[in-house]
PDB file of C-alpha atoms in Angstrom:
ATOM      1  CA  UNK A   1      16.003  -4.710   6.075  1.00 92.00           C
ATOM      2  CA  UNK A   2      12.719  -3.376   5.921  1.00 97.00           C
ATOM      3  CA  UNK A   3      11.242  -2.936   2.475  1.00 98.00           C
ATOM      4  CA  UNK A   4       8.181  -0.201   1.559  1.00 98.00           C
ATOM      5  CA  UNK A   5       5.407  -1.104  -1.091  1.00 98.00           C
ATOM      6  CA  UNK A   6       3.390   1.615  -1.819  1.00 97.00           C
ATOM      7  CA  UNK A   7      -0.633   0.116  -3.694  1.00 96.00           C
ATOM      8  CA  UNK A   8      -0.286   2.104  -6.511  1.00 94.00           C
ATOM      9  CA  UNK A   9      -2.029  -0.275  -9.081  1.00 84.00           C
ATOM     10  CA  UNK A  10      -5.538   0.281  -8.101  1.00 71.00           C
ATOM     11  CA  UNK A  11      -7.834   0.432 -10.797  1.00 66.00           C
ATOM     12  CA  UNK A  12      -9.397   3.948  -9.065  1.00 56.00           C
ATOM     13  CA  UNK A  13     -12.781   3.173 -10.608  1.00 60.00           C
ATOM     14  CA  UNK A  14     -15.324   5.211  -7.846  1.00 60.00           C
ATOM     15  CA  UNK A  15     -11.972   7.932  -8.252  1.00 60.00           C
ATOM     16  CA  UNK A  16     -12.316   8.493 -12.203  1.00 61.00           C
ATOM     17  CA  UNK A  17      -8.911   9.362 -11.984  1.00 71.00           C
ATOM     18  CA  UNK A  18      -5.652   7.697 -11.475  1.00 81.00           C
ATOM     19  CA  UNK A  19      -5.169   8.184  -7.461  1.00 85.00           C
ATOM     20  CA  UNK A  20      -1.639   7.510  -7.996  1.00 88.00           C
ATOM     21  CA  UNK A  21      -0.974  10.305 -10.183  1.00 91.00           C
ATOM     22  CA  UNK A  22      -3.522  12.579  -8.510  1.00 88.00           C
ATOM     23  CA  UNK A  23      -2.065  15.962  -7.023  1.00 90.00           C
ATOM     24  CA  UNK A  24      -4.289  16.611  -4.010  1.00 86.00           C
ATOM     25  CA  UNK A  25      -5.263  20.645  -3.573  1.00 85.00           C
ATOM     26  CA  UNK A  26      -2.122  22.673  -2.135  1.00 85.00           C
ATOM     27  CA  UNK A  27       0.388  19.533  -2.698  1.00 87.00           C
ATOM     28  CA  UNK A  28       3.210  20.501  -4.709  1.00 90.00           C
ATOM     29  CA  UNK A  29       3.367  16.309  -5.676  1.00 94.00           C
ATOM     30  CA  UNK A  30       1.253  13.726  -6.351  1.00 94.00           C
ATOM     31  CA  UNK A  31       0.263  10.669  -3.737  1.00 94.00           C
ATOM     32  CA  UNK A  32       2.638   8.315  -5.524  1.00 96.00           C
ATOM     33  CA  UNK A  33       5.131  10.602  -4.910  1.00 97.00           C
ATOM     34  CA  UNK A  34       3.405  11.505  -1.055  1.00 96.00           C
ATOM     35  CA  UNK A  35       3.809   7.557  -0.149  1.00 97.00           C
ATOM     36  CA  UNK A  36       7.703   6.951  -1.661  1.00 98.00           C
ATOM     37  CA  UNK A  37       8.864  10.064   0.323  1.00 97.00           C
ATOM     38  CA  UNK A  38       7.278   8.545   3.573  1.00 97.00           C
ATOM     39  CA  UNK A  39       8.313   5.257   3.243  1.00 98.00           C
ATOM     40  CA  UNK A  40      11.663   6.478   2.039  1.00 97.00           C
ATOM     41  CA  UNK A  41      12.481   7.493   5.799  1.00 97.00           C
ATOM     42  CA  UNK A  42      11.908   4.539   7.085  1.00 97.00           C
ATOM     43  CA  UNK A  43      12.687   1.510   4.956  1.00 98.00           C
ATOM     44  CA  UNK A  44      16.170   0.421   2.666  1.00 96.00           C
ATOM     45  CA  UNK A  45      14.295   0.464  -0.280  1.00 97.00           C
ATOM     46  CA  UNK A  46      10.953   1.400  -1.612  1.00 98.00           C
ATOM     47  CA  UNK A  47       8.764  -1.011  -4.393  1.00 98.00           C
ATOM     48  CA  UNK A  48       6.037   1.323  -6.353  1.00 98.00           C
ATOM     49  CA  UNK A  49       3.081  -1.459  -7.525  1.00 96.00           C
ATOM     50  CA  UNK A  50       1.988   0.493 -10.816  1.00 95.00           C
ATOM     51  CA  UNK A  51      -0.939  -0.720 -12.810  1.00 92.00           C
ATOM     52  CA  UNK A  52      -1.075  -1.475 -16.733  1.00 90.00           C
ATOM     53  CA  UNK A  53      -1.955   2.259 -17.057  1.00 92.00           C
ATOM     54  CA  UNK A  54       0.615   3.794 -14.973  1.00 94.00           C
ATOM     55  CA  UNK A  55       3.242   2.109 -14.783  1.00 95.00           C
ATOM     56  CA  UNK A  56       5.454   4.186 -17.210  1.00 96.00           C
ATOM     57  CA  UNK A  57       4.252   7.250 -16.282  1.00 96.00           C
ATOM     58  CA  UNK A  58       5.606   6.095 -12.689  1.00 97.00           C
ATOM     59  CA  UNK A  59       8.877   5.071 -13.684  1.00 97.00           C
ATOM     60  CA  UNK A  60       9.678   8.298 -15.241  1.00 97.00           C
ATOM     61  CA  UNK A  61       8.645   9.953 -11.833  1.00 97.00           C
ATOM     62  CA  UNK A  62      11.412   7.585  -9.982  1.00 97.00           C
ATOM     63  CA  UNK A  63      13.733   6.740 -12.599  1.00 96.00           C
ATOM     64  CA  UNK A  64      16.231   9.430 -10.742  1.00 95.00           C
ATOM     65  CA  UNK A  65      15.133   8.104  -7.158  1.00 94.00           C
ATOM     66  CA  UNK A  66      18.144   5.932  -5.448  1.00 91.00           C
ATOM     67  CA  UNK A  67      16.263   2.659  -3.674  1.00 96.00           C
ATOM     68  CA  UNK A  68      12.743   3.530  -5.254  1.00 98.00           C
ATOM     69  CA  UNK A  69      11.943   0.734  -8.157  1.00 97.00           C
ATOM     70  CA  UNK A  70       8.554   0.100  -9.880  1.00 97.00           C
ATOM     71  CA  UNK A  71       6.629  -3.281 -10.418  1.00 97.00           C
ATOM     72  CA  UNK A  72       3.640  -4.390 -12.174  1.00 95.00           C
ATOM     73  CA  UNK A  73       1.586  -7.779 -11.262  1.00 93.00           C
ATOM     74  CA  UNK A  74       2.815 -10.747 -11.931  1.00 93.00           C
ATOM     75  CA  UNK A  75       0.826 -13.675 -13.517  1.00 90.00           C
ATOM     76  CA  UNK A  76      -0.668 -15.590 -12.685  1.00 91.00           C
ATOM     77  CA  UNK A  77      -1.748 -13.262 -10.204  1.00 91.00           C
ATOM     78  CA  UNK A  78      -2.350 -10.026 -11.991  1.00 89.00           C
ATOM     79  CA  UNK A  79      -5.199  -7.596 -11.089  1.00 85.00           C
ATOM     80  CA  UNK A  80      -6.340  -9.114  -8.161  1.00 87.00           C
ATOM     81  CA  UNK A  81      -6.129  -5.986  -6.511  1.00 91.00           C
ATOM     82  CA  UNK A  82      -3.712  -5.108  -3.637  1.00 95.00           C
ATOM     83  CA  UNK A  83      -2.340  -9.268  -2.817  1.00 96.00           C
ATOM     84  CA  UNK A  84      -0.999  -8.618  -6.308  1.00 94.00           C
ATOM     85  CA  UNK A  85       1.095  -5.656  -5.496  1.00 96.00           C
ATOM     86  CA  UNK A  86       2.023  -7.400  -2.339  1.00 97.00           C
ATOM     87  CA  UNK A  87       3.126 -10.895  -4.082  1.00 97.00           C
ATOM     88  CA  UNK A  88       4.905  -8.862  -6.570  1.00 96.00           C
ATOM     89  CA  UNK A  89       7.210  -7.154  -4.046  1.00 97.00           C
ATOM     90  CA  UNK A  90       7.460 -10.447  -2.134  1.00 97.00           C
ATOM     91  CA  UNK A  91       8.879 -11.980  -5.662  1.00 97.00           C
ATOM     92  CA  UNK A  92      11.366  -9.368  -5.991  1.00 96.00           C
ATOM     93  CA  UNK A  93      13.225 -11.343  -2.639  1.00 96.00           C
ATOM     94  CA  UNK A  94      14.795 -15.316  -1.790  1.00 94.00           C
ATOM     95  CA  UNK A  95      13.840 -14.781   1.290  1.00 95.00           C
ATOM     96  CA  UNK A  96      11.346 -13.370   4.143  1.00 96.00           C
ATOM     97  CA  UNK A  97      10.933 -10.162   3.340  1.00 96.00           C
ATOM     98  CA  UNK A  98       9.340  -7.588   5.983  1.00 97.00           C
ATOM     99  CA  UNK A  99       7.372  -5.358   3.929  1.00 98.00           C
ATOM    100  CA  UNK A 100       5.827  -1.958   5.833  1.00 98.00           C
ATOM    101  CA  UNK A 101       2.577  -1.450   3.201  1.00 98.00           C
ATOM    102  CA  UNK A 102       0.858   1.805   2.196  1.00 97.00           C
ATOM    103  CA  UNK A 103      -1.913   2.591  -0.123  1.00 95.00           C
ATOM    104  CA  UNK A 104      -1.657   5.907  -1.899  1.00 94.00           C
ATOM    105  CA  UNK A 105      -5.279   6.640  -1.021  1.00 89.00           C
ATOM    106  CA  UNK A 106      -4.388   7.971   2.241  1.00 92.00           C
ATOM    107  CA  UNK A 107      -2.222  11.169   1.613  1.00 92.00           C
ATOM    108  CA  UNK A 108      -2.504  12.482   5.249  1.00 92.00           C
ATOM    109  CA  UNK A 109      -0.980   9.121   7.066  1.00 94.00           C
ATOM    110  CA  UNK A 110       1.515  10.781   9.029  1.00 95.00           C
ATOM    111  CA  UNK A 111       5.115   9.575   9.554  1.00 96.00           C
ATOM    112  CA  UNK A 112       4.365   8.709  13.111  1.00 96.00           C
ATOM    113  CA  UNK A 113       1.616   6.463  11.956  1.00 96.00           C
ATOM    114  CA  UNK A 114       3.820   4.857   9.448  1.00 98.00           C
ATOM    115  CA  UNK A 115       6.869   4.812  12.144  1.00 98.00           C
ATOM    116  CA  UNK A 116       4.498   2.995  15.191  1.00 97.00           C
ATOM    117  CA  UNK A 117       3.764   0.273  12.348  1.00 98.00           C
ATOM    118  CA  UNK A 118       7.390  -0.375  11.558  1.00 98.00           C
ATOM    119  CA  UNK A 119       8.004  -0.726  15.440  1.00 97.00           C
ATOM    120  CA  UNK A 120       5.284  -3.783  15.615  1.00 97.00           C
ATOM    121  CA  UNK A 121       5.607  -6.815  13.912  1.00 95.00           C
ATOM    122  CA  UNK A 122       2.846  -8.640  12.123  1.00 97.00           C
ATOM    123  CA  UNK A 123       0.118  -5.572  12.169  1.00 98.00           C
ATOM    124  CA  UNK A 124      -2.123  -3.393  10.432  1.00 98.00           C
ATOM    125  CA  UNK A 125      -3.857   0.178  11.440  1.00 97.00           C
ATOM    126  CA  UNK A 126      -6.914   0.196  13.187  1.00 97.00           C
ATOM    127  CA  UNK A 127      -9.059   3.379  13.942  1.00 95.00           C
ATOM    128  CA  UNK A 128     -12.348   3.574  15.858  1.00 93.00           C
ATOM    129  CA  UNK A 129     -14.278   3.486  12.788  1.00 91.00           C
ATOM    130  CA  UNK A 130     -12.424   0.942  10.364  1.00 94.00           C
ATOM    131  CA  UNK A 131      -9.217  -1.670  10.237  1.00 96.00           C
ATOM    132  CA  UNK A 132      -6.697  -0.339   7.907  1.00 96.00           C
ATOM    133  CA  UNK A 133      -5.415  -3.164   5.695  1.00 96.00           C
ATOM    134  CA  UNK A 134      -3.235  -1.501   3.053  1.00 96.00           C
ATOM    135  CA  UNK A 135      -1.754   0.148   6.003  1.00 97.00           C
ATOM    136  CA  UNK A 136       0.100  -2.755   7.281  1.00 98.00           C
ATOM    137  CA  UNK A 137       3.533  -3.810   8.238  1.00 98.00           C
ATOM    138  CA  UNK A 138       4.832  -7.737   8.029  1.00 98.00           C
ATOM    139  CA  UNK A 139       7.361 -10.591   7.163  1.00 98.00           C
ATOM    140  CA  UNK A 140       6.284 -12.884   4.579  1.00 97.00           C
ATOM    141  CA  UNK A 141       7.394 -14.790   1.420  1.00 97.00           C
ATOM    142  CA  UNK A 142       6.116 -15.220  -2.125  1.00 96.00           C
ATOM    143  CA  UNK A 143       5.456 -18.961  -1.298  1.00 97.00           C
ATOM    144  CA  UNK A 144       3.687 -17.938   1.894  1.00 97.00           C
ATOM    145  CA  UNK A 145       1.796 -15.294  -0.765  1.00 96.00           C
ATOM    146  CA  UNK A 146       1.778 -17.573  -3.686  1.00 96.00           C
ATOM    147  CA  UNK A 147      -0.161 -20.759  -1.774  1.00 96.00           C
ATOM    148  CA  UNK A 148      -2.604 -18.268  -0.055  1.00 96.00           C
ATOM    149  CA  UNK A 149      -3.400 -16.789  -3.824  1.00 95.00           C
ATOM    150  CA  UNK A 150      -3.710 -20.325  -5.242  1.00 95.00           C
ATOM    151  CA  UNK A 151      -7.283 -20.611  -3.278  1.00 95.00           C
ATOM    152  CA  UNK A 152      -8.428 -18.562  -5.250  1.00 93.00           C
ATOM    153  CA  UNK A 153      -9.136 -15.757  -1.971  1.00 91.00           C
ATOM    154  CA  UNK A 154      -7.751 -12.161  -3.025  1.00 93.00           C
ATOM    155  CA  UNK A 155      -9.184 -10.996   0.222  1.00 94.00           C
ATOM    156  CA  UNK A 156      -6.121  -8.799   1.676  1.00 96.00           C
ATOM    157  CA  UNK A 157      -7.977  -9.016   5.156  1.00 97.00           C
ATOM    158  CA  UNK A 158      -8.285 -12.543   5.279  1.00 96.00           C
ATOM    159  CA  UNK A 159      -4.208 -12.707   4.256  1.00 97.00           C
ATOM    160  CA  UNK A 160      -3.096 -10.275   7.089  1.00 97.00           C
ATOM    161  CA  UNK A 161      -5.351 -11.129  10.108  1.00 97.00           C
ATOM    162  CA  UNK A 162      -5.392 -15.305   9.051  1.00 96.00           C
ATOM    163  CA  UNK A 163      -2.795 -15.785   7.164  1.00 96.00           C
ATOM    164  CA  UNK A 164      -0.124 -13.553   8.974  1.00 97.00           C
ATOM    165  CA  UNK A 165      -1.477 -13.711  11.894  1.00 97.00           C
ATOM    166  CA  UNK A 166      -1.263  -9.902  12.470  1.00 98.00           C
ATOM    167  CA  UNK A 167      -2.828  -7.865  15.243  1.00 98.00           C
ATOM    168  CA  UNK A 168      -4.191  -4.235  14.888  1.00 98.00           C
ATOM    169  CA  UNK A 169      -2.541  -1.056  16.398  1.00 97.00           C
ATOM    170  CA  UNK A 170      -4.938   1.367  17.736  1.00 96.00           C
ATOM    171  CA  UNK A 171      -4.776   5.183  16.475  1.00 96.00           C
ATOM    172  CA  UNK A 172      -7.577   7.406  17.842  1.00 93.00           C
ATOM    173  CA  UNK A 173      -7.675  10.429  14.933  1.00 88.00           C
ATOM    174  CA  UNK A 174      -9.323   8.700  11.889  1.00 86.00           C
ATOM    175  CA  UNK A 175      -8.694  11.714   9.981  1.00 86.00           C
ATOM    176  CA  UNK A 176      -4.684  10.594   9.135  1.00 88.00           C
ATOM    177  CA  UNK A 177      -6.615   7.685   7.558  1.00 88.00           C
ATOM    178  CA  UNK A 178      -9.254   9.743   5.861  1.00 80.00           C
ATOM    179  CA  UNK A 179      -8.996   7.124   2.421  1.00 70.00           C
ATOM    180  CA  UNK A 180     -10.457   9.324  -0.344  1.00 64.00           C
ATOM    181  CA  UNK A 181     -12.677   7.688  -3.279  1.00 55.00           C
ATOM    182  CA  UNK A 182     -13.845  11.217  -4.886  1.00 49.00           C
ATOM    183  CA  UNK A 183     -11.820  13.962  -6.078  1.00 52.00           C
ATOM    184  CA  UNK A 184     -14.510  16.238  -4.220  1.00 50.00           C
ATOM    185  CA  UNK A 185     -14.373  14.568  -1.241  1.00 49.00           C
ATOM    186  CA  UNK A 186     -10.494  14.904  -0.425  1.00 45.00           C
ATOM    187  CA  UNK A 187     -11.981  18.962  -0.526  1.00 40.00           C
ATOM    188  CA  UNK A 188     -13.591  18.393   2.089  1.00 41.00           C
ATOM    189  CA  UNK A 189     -11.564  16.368   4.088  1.00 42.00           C
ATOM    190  CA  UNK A 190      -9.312  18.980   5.889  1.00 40.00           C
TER     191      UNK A 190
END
């Protein structure tokens, strides 16, 4: 059973605006929305990370959607950016859980992207400019998650390419990853 997370809890600081809950130009839905409905075609059940601020307004968007549910941090390891959204979908199972990850600040990550992850275990996206950590697909546990958290390292790379040991998958067009940090540069963009 393969289990989506989309990072919605970032704090969208360099944004000014909740990137969750942003409706890119000519989208008829926002990127929370964007990531569930990709994930949804692949995975048994989607996990929505929210943040402090959005996490009602993100329940009400999937409160109707069968095998979409969304979680906020968990303490002790609460807003320590995206190892919390990832240890608090990991909590949510007894067992190793194979998670296929997605930020929502890449609205053009195509399904075939997404689909080549879920066919590799242990790995992330890499493209010839950048490695693509909150584009990632592995098994893990909330112990394996938990004891990597407890030294005090939030670093998501250092969890996936250390920790889980993952490799990177090779996509030549960077601009399916284009990962936008302005409202006017996703103008831009395509």
């Amino acid at each position: 059973m393969m289990i989506g997370v989309v990072l919605a809890g970032g704090e969208s600081r360099r944004f000014k605006q909740d990137k969750a809950l942003y409706r890119l130009p000519g989208q008829c839905v926002n990127n929370a929305q964007l990531a569930v409905d990709k994930l949804s075609l692949l995975c048994d059940r989607v996990l929505v990370s929210a943040n402090a601020k959005n996490v009602s307004t993100l329940t009400r968007q999937f409160a109707h959607s069968q095998n979409v549910e969304v979680i906020s941090d968990l303490p002790p390891f609460d807003k320590r950016g995206p190892l919390s959204g990832i240890y608090a979908a990991a909590c949510q199972f007894n067992t190793p859980t194979d998670l296929l990850i997605l930020a929502v600040d890449y609205p053009y990550v195509s399904i075939e992207v997404l689909s080549r992850l879920a066919d590799h275990d242990n790995c992330y996206a890499r493209t010839p400019d950048a490695d693509h950590y909150t584009l990632a697909h592995f098994s893990t546990t909330s112990q394996i998650l938990h004891d990597f958290l407890m030294l005090d390292d939030y670093r998501l790379r250092h969890f996936i390419t250390e920790v889980q040991q993952c490799d990177p998958i090779s996509f030549a067009n960077a601009e399916l990853f284009i990962n936008f940090n302005t409202p006017e540069a996703d103008f831009h963009a395509h």
